[in-house]
Short mmCIF file of C-alpha atoms in Angstrom, two decimals:
data_model
loop_
_atom_site.label_atom_id
_atom_site.label_comp_id
_atom_site.label_asym_id
_atom_site.label_seq_id
_atom_site.Cartn_x
_atom_site.Cartn_y
_atom_site.Cartn_z
CA MET A 1 -22.80 15.65 9.85
CA SER A 2 -23.52 13.56 6.77
CA SER A 3 -23.19 14.87 3.24
CA THR A 4 -26.91 15.14 2.57
CA GLY A 5 -28.76 18.03 0.99
CA ARG A 6 -30.73 18.71 4.17
CA ASP A 7 -27.61 18.92 6.35
CA ARG A 8 -25.93 21.15 3.81
CA ARG A 9 -28.82 23.59 3.93
CA VAL A 10 -28.62 23.67 7.73
CA VAL A 11 -24.93 24.62 7.57
CA GLU A 12 -25.55 27.23 4.89
CA ARG A 13 -28.32 28.85 6.96
CA ALA A 14 -26.04 28.88 10.00
CA TRP A 15 -23.25 30.52 8.00
CA ARG A 16 -25.63 33.23 6.73
CA ALA A 17 -26.84 33.80 10.31
CA PHE A 18 -23.26 34.34 11.43
CA VAL A 19 -22.60 36.76 8.58
CA ASP A 20 -25.72 38.66 9.69
CA GLY A 21 -24.31 38.97 13.20
CA ARG A 22 -26.12 36.10 14.93
CA ILE A 23 -24.44 33.14 16.67
CA PRO A 24 -25.83 29.86 15.27
CA ASN A 25 -26.41 26.86 17.54
CA GLU A 26 -26.33 24.27 14.73
CA VAL A 27 -22.58 24.48 14.09
CA ARG A 28 -19.74 22.90 16.02
CA PRO A 29 -18.13 25.25 18.59
CA GLU A 30 -14.69 24.88 17.01
CA VAL A 31 -16.08 26.04 13.67
CA VAL A 32 -17.89 29.05 15.17
CA GLY A 33 -14.69 29.95 17.02
CA SER A 34 -12.78 29.80 13.75
CA TRP A 35 -15.44 31.93 12.01
CA ARG A 36 -14.94 34.59 14.67
CA ARG A 37 -11.16 34.56 14.20
CA SER A 38 -11.71 34.77 10.41
CA SER A 39 -14.14 37.69 10.47
CA THR A 40 -11.58 40.25 9.24
CA ILE A 41 -11.06 38.35 5.98
CA PRO A 42 -13.18 39.67 3.07
CA LEU A 43 -15.97 37.27 2.12
CA GLY A 44 -15.40 38.18 -1.53
CA ILE A 45 -11.96 36.55 -1.63
CA ASP A 46 -11.80 34.52 -4.86
CA HIS A 47 -8.49 32.68 -4.39
CA ALA A 48 -5.85 32.06 -1.76
CA PRO A 49 -2.90 34.46 -1.46
CA GLU A 50 0.49 33.17 -2.52
CA ALA A 51 3.84 32.51 -0.85
CA ASP A 52 6.21 31.78 -3.74
CA ASP A 53 9.18 30.38 -1.85
CA ALA A 54 7.44 27.76 0.35
CA PRO A 55 7.53 24.84 -2.15
CA SER A 56 11.24 25.31 -2.89
CA ARG A 57 12.10 25.51 0.82
CA TRP A 58 10.08 22.35 1.43
CA LEU A 59 11.94 20.39 -1.26
CA ALA A 60 15.14 20.81 0.76
CA SER A 61 13.54 19.63 4.01
CA PRO A 62 13.52 16.18 5.67
CA VAL A 63 9.70 16.20 5.38
CA SER A 64 9.97 16.27 1.59
CA ARG A 65 12.37 13.31 1.58
CA ALA A 66 10.20 11.32 4.00
CA PHE A 67 7.11 12.17 1.93
CA GLN A 68 8.46 10.06 -0.94
CA SER A 69 7.50 6.96 1.06
CA ILE A 70 3.77 7.77 0.77
CA GLU A 71 3.63 9.94 -2.37
CA SER A 72 2.51 7.16 -4.72
CA GLU A 73 -0.24 5.99 -2.34
CA LEU A 74 -1.58 9.52 -1.81
CA THR A 75 -1.47 10.12 -5.56
CA GLY A 76 -3.41 6.91 -6.18
CA VAL A 77 -6.14 7.90 -3.72
CA ALA A 78 -6.48 11.33 -5.34
CA LEU A 79 -6.64 10.09 -8.92
CA GLU A 80 -8.96 7.13 -8.29
CA GLY A 81 -11.37 9.01 -6.02
CA ASP A 82 -11.19 12.38 -7.83
CA PHE A 83 -9.83 14.18 -4.78
CA VAL A 84 -7.32 16.96 -4.69
CA ALA A 85 -4.55 15.87 -2.33
CA ALA A 86 -2.26 18.40 -0.71
CA VAL A 87 0.61 18.71 1.75
CA THR A 88 1.30 21.96 3.60
CA ASP A 89 4.14 23.36 5.65
CA ALA A 90 3.77 24.49 9.27
CA ASP A 91 2.27 27.83 8.15
CA GLY A 92 -0.49 26.24 6.07
CA THR A 93 1.11 27.03 2.71
CA ILE A 94 0.59 24.24 0.18
CA VAL A 95 3.89 22.72 -0.94
CA TRP A 96 2.64 19.75 -3.00
CA THR A 97 -0.60 18.76 -4.72
CA THR A 98 -2.06 16.25 -7.12
CA ALA A 99 -5.67 15.82 -8.21
CA GLY A 100 -8.22 13.98 -10.27
CA ARG A 101 -9.41 15.75 -13.41
CA ALA A 102 -12.53 17.48 -12.04
CA MET A 103 -10.98 18.53 -8.74
CA ARG A 104 -7.85 19.80 -10.49
CA ARG A 105 -9.90 22.43 -12.31
CA ARG A 106 -11.68 23.46 -9.11
CA ALA A 107 -8.41 23.65 -7.20
CA GLU A 108 -6.74 25.80 -9.86
CA ARG A 109 -9.59 28.34 -9.74
CA VAL A 110 -9.05 29.04 -6.02
CA HIS A 111 -5.24 28.54 -6.03
CA PHE A 112 -5.39 25.36 -3.99
CA ALA A 113 -1.94 24.67 -5.39
CA PRO A 114 1.75 24.88 -4.41
CA GLY A 115 2.40 28.33 -2.99
CA GLY A 116 -1.25 28.87 -2.00
CA ARG A 117 -1.62 30.03 1.60
CA TRP A 118 -4.44 28.06 3.24
CA GLY A 119 -3.82 28.81 6.89
CA GLU A 120 -6.81 30.13 8.81
CA GLU A 121 -5.37 33.66 8.84
CA ALA A 122 -5.18 33.70 5.03
CA VAL A 123 -8.54 32.28 3.83
CA GLY A 124 -10.51 31.69 7.01
CA THR A 125 -12.00 28.47 8.35
CA ASN A 126 -10.92 25.29 6.55
CA ALA A 127 -9.73 21.82 7.53
CA LEU A 128 -6.05 22.50 6.88
CA GLY A 129 -6.08 25.52 9.17
CA LEU A 130 -8.06 23.76 11.90
CA ALA A 131 -5.73 20.73 11.82
CA LEU A 132 -2.70 23.00 12.15
CA ARG A 133 -4.26 24.93 15.01
CA SER A 134 -5.69 21.98 16.97
CA ASP A 135 -3.06 19.34 16.10
CA GLU A 136 -5.95 16.96 15.43
CA ALA A 137 -7.47 15.43 12.33
CA CYS A 138 -10.37 17.59 11.07
CA THR A 139 -13.21 17.56 8.58
CA VAL A 140 -14.83 20.78 7.35
CA TRP A 141 -18.09 20.51 5.42
CA SER A 142 -19.50 22.91 2.83
CA ALA A 143 -20.49 26.24 4.41
CA GLU A 144 -18.49 25.42 7.53
CA HIS A 145 -15.74 26.93 5.38
CA TYR A 146 -15.59 30.67 5.99
CA ALA A 147 -14.90 31.60 2.36
CA PRO A 148 -17.79 30.99 -0.11
CA ILE A 149 -15.31 29.94 -2.83
CA VAL A 150 -15.09 26.50 -1.18
CA HIS A 151 -18.67 26.08 0.10
CA ASP A 152 -19.11 23.17 -2.32
CA TRP A 153 -16.07 21.39 -0.88
CA VAL A 154 -15.57 18.86 1.90
CA CYS A 155 -12.00 18.76 3.21
CA TYR A 156 -10.26 16.18 5.40
CA SER A 157 -6.91 17.03 7.03
CA ALA A 158 -4.52 15.38 9.47
CA PRO A 159 -1.38 16.88 11.03
CA ILE A 160 2.17 15.66 10.57
CA HIS A 161 4.80 16.13 13.26
CA ASP A 162 8.44 17.00 13.73
CA PRO A 163 10.01 13.80 15.10
CA VAL A 164 12.09 15.65 17.70
CA THR A 165 9.80 18.40 19.02
CA ARG A 166 6.49 16.62 18.18
CA ARG A 167 5.19 19.99 17.00
CA THR A 168 2.91 20.15 13.98
CA CYS A 169 5.04 20.75 10.90
CA GLY A 170 2.31 20.53 8.26
CA VAL A 171 -0.83 18.65 7.24
CA ILE A 172 -1.99 16.13 4.67
CA ASP A 173 -5.34 17.00 3.10
CA LEU A 174 -7.88 15.31 0.83
CA SER A 175 -10.62 17.53 -0.59
CA THR A 176 -13.57 16.82 -2.87
CA THR A 177 -17.05 18.09 -3.65
CA TRP A 178 -19.99 17.76 -1.27
CA HIS A 179 -21.66 15.05 -3.37
CA GLN A 180 -18.50 12.89 -3.51
CA ALA A 181 -17.64 13.17 0.19
CA HIS A 182 -16.86 9.94 2.03
CA PRO A 183 -16.07 9.55 5.76
CA LEU A 184 -13.31 7.04 5.00
CA ALA A 185 -11.30 9.91 3.49
CA LEU A 186 -10.59 11.10 7.04
CA THR A 187 -9.35 7.62 7.97
CA THR A 188 -7.12 7.68 4.90
CA VAL A 189 -5.46 11.03 5.67
CA LYS A 190 -4.94 9.95 9.29
CA SER A 191 -3.34 6.72 8.11
CA LEU A 192 -1.07 8.50 5.62
CA ALA A 193 -0.12 11.15 8.17
CA ARG A 194 0.77 8.36 10.58
CA LEU A 195 2.97 6.70 7.94
CA LEU A 196 4.67 10.01 7.18
CA ASP A 197 5.28 10.58 10.90
CA HIS A 198 6.85 7.12 11.08
CA ALA A 199 9.05 7.86 8.08
CA LEU A 200 10.21 11.09 9.72
CA THR A 201 10.87 9.27 12.98
CA GLY A 202 13.04 6.82 11.04
CA MET A 203 15.37 9.62 9.92
CA GLY A 204 18.33 10.91 11.86
CA SER A 205 19.03 14.57 12.64
CA ASN A 206 20.83 14.95 9.29
CA GLY A 207 17.86 13.53 7.38
CA ALA A 208 19.41 10.10 6.82
CA GLU A 209 17.13 7.10 7.21
CA HIS A 210 17.81 4.32 9.68
CA SER A 211 15.92 1.05 9.74
CA SER A 212 13.43 -0.14 12.34
CA ALA A 213 11.48 -3.37 12.06
CA PRO A 214 7.77 -2.56 11.78
CA ILE A 215 4.99 -3.55 14.12
CA ASP A 216 2.46 -5.55 12.09
CA LEU A 217 -0.97 -6.09 13.67
CA ARG A 218 -3.19 -8.94 12.50
CA THR A 219 -6.57 -8.16 14.02
CA LEU A 220 -9.18 -9.22 11.46
CA GLY A 221 -10.61 -12.56 12.55
CA ARG A 222 -7.56 -13.14 14.74
CA SER A 223 -5.34 -11.49 17.34
CA GLU A 224 -1.62 -11.54 16.52
CA LEU A 225 1.37 -9.23 16.69
CA LEU A 226 4.14 -9.74 14.14
CA LEU A 227 7.33 -8.21 15.53
CA ASP A 228 10.81 -8.53 14.00
CA GLY A 229 9.48 -11.25 11.72
CA ARG A 230 8.08 -13.39 14.56
CA VAL A 231 4.50 -13.89 15.67
CA ARG A 232 4.01 -12.80 19.27
CA SER A 233 0.90 -13.73 21.24
CA LEU A 234 -0.27 -11.03 23.63
CA PRO A 235 -3.04 -11.06 26.25
CA PRO A 236 -6.37 -9.78 24.87
CA ARG A 237 -6.23 -6.46 26.75
CA GLN A 238 -2.78 -5.63 25.39
CA MET A 239 -3.90 -6.43 21.84
CA GLU A 240 -6.90 -4.16 22.37
CA LEU A 241 -4.60 -1.41 23.60
CA LEU A 242 -2.28 -1.83 20.59
CA THR A 243 -5.23 -1.81 18.19
CA VAL A 244 -6.80 1.31 19.72
CA LEU A 245 -3.45 3.13 19.51
CA SER A 246 -3.13 2.07 15.86
CA LEU A 247 -6.58 3.55 15.17
CA HIS A 248 -5.53 6.88 16.72
CA PRO A 249 -2.07 7.64 15.29
CA GLU A 250 -2.32 11.25 16.46
CA GLY A 251 -1.99 9.95 20.03
CA LEU A 252 -4.27 9.83 23.08
CA THR A 253 -4.09 11.06 26.64
CA LEU A 254 -4.42 8.46 29.38
CA GLU A 255 -8.04 9.53 29.93
CA GLN A 256 -8.87 9.25 26.21
CA LEU A 257 -7.17 5.87 25.89
CA HIS A 258 -8.91 4.57 29.00
CA ASP A 259 -12.30 5.75 27.70
CA ARG A 260 -11.82 4.09 24.30
CA LEU A 261 -10.76 0.85 25.93
CA HIS A 262 -13.34 0.63 28.72
CA GLY A 263 -16.16 3.11 28.09
CA ASP A 264 -18.61 3.06 30.99
CA ARG A 265 -17.19 -0.09 32.58
CA ARG A 266 -15.98 0.40 36.14
CA VAL A 267 -12.25 0.02 35.50
CA ARG A 268 -9.69 2.33 37.10
CA PRO A 269 -7.33 4.38 34.88
CA SER A 270 -4.47 2.86 36.87
CA THR A 271 -5.36 -0.47 35.23
CA THR A 272 -4.86 1.02 31.78
CA LYS A 273 -1.58 2.56 32.90
CA ALA A 274 -0.43 -0.84 34.15
CA GLU A 275 -1.31 -2.43 30.79
CA ILE A 276 0.77 0.23 29.03
CA SER A 277 3.71 -0.70 31.26
CA HIS A 278 3.27 -4.39 30.43
CA LEU A 279 3.11 -3.57 26.72
CA ARG A 280 6.34 -1.58 26.97
CA GLN A 281 8.06 -4.69 28.29
CA VAL A 282 7.41 -6.19 24.83
CA LEU A 283 7.73 -3.12 22.60
CA GLY A 284 10.01 -0.80 24.59
CA ASP A 285 10.02 2.82 23.44
CA ARG A 286 7.82 1.98 20.46
CA VAL A 287 4.98 2.84 22.85
CA ALA A 288 5.58 6.57 23.21
CA SER A 289 3.88 8.89 25.69
CA ARG A 290 2.62 12.49 26.00
CA PRO A 291 0.42 11.60 24.21
CA TYR A 292 0.37 7.79 24.13
CA ARG A 293 1.03 6.62 20.58
CA LEU A 294 2.87 3.99 18.55
CA ALA A 295 6.28 5.18 17.34
CA GLY A 296 8.08 3.76 14.35
CA ALA A 297 6.60 1.87 11.42
CA VAL A 298 3.20 0.29 12.08
CA THR A 299 1.13 -1.75 9.65
CA ALA A 300 -2.20 -3.49 10.25
CA ASP A 301 -4.66 -5.55 8.26
CA HIS A 302 -7.54 -3.28 9.35
CA HIS A 303 -5.67 -0.30 7.89
CA ARG A 304 -5.18 -2.19 4.63
CA VAL A 305 -8.93 -2.78 4.33
CA LEU A 306 -9.82 0.83 5.18
CA ASP A 307 -7.20 2.25 2.82
CA ALA A 308 -8.39 -0.01 -0.03
CA LEU A 309 -12.00 1.06 0.55
CA ALA A 310 -10.98 4.71 0.45
CA ARG A 311 -9.29 4.03 -2.91
CA HIS A 312 -12.43 2.22 -4.14
CA ASP A 313 -10.25 -0.88 -4.62
CA LEU A 314 -12.77 -3.54 -3.59
CA PRO A 315 -10.71 -6.60 -4.66
CA ALA A 316 -7.84 -5.42 -2.41
CA ALA A 317 -10.23 -4.71 0.46
CA VAL A 318 -11.81 -8.17 0.22
CA ALA A 319 -8.40 -9.83 -0.06
CA ALA A 320 -7.21 -8.09 3.12
CA TYR A 321 -10.35 -8.90 5.10
CA ALA A 322 -10.10 -12.11 7.15
CA GLY A 323 -12.93 -11.56 9.61
CA PRO A 324 -14.27 -9.03 12.12
CA LEU A 325 -11.91 -6.76 14.04
CA LEU A 326 -10.83 -8.53 17.29
CA PRO A 327 -14.14 -10.46 17.28
CA THR A 328 -14.40 -11.02 21.05
CA SER A 329 -13.43 -7.51 22.13
CA GLU A 330 -15.99 -5.30 23.91
CA SER A 331 -13.80 -2.19 23.76
CA PRO A 332 -16.02 0.72 22.58
CA SER A 333 -13.49 1.99 20.04
CA ILE A 334 -12.92 -1.48 18.60
CA GLU A 335 -16.65 -2.25 18.43
CA GLU A 336 -17.19 1.05 16.57
CA HIS A 337 -14.46 0.33 14.02
CA ARG A 338 -15.53 -3.32 13.70
CA HIS A 339 -18.98 -2.15 12.62
CA LEU A 340 -17.51 0.53 10.32
CA ILE A 341 -15.27 -1.93 8.51
CA ASP A 342 -17.85 -4.72 8.18
CA ALA A 343 -20.78 -2.50 7.20
CA THR A 344 -18.82 -0.43 4.67
CA LEU A 345 -17.17 -3.45 3.09
CA ARG A 346 -20.31 -5.60 2.71
CA ARG A 347 -22.40 -2.65 1.48
CA SER A 348 -19.77 -1.69 -1.10
CA VAL A 349 -19.31 -5.25 -2.33
CA LEU A 350 -23.05 -5.90 -2.65
CA ALA A 351 -23.47 -2.60 -4.52
CA SER A 352 -20.77 -3.69 -7.00
CA ASN A 353 -22.99 -6.58 -8.21
CA ASP A 354 -19.77 -8.60 -8.66
CA VAL A 355 -20.79 -12.12 -7.66
CA GLY A 356 -17.17 -13.24 -7.52
CA LEU A 357 -16.33 -10.56 -4.97
CA VAL A 358 -19.48 -11.35 -2.99
CA ALA A 359 -18.54 -15.04 -2.90
CA ARG A 360 -15.03 -14.26 -1.65
CA LEU A 361 -16.39 -11.99 1.04
CA ALA A 362 -18.99 -14.57 2.05
CA GLY A 363 -16.12 -16.90 2.91
CA ALA A 364 -14.99 -14.45 5.59
CA MET A 365 -18.58 -13.60 6.64
CA PRO A 366 -20.13 -17.10 6.82
CA PHE A 367 -23.07 -15.98 8.98
CA ASP A 368 -24.23 -13.19 6.65
CA GLY A 369 -27.40 -14.52 5.04
CA GLU A 370 -27.75 -11.62 2.62
CA LEU A 371 -24.41 -12.42 0.99
CA HIS A 372 -25.37 -16.08 0.53
CA GLU A 373 -28.80 -15.16 -0.89
CA PHE A 374 -27.10 -12.85 -3.41
CA ILE A 375 -24.91 -15.75 -4.58
CA VAL A 376 -27.79 -18.24 -4.78
CA HIS A 377 -29.91 -15.86 -6.88
CA ARG A 378 -27.12 -15.03 -9.35
CA LEU A 379 -25.25 -18.29 -9.89
CA PRO A 380 -26.49 -21.47 -11.56
CA ALA A 381 -27.07 -24.51 -9.37
CA SER A 382 -24.16 -26.24 -11.12
CA ASP A 383 -21.69 -23.68 -9.73
CA PRO A 384 -19.98 -24.98 -6.54
CA ARG A 385 -20.31 -21.52 -5.01
CA HIS A 386 -24.09 -21.79 -5.36
CA ALA A 387 -24.07 -25.11 -3.49
CA LEU A 388 -21.88 -23.72 -0.69
CA ALA A 389 -24.02 -20.61 -0.27
CA SER A 390 -27.20 -22.70 -0.29
CA SER A 391 -25.79 -25.02 2.39
CA ARG A 392 -24.83 -22.07 4.57
CA LEU A 393 -28.30 -20.57 4.20
CA ASP A 394 -29.86 -23.87 5.25
CA ALA A 395 -27.59 -24.02 8.30
CA LEU A 396 -28.50 -20.43 9.26
CA ARG A 397 -32.20 -21.18 8.94
CA ARG A 398 -31.83 -24.26 11.16
CA GLY A 399 -29.83 -22.21 13.65
CA VAL A 400 -26.82 -24.46 13.31
#
């Protein structure tokens, strides 16, 4: 559901219908189920209840120490995008927050702050509670929240996991107002949760860190795996599998992984299972199972672009972009993310009216006529970038 006024009104009407005792059809089943579980909570609640000792207990935990590896990045996202960012424990109690100026005031009013209990049983339906309950990344829009105090909010949450039991031990959340909502925020919390999971995995039972060389995927305009400092060339299907797993850090069942790789193509699941086995010959136990996921530190150029876009850092996004995601792949999940990255990046750069950024992006998108037209119309003919863009436009018009 997009953050448009019309969609918001639909959700608000559905929420009022539920309050009046009717079951709305317009709302996701998981949200209606959560509303039912929340129905004993007073609708007049004006702030979250408090658990005073949770933040101090968290500071002594391995999760708190591992969190230091992503704290500055999460803080940067919150301040630059005017989000409130939060981390919870396994019970949904907030143990850490930071926020941009406007969201800080909103968060304080409803006690979206350390010690605030935001599990479903405390304040009703919200993204933090759903992520804890489902062990999946969640978005909750406007009146999908049970409590009216956050009906103007959109919240994005992703679970973090105990490295030994794989049980959910908390969530990372980004929340903002309806009008500032952006779907890339969900990608950001998933990415940061994945990094935190990796940091936890890299700690021993006593909380001490041990090193593990990261997997670095280079998928934009190319297809390379950098492992232990060396470039490794993998068959296309194995690179697709690695890339899909990197896009779903929460993990996938064999059926889910097979569907994202092959879609409606008539390929047997046993083929996907065989590819996983081949990949394990290269990566060993870094390809974990139940669910299938990448263990240990993982970096990727597509994540760098998406994270920079979520931070509204267009120069960093353009610098990280080297071309379309695995350009020859027909995997449904990769095609979807290829379009997401390209469309979001070019739209954001064009909207910036920064001709320098547009020219740099045009170098990585040489067949995009709109980028070249933008450059031609805004630069003098004496500028070499004008000549290059004009030549590319001529070539496109001739079909060269």
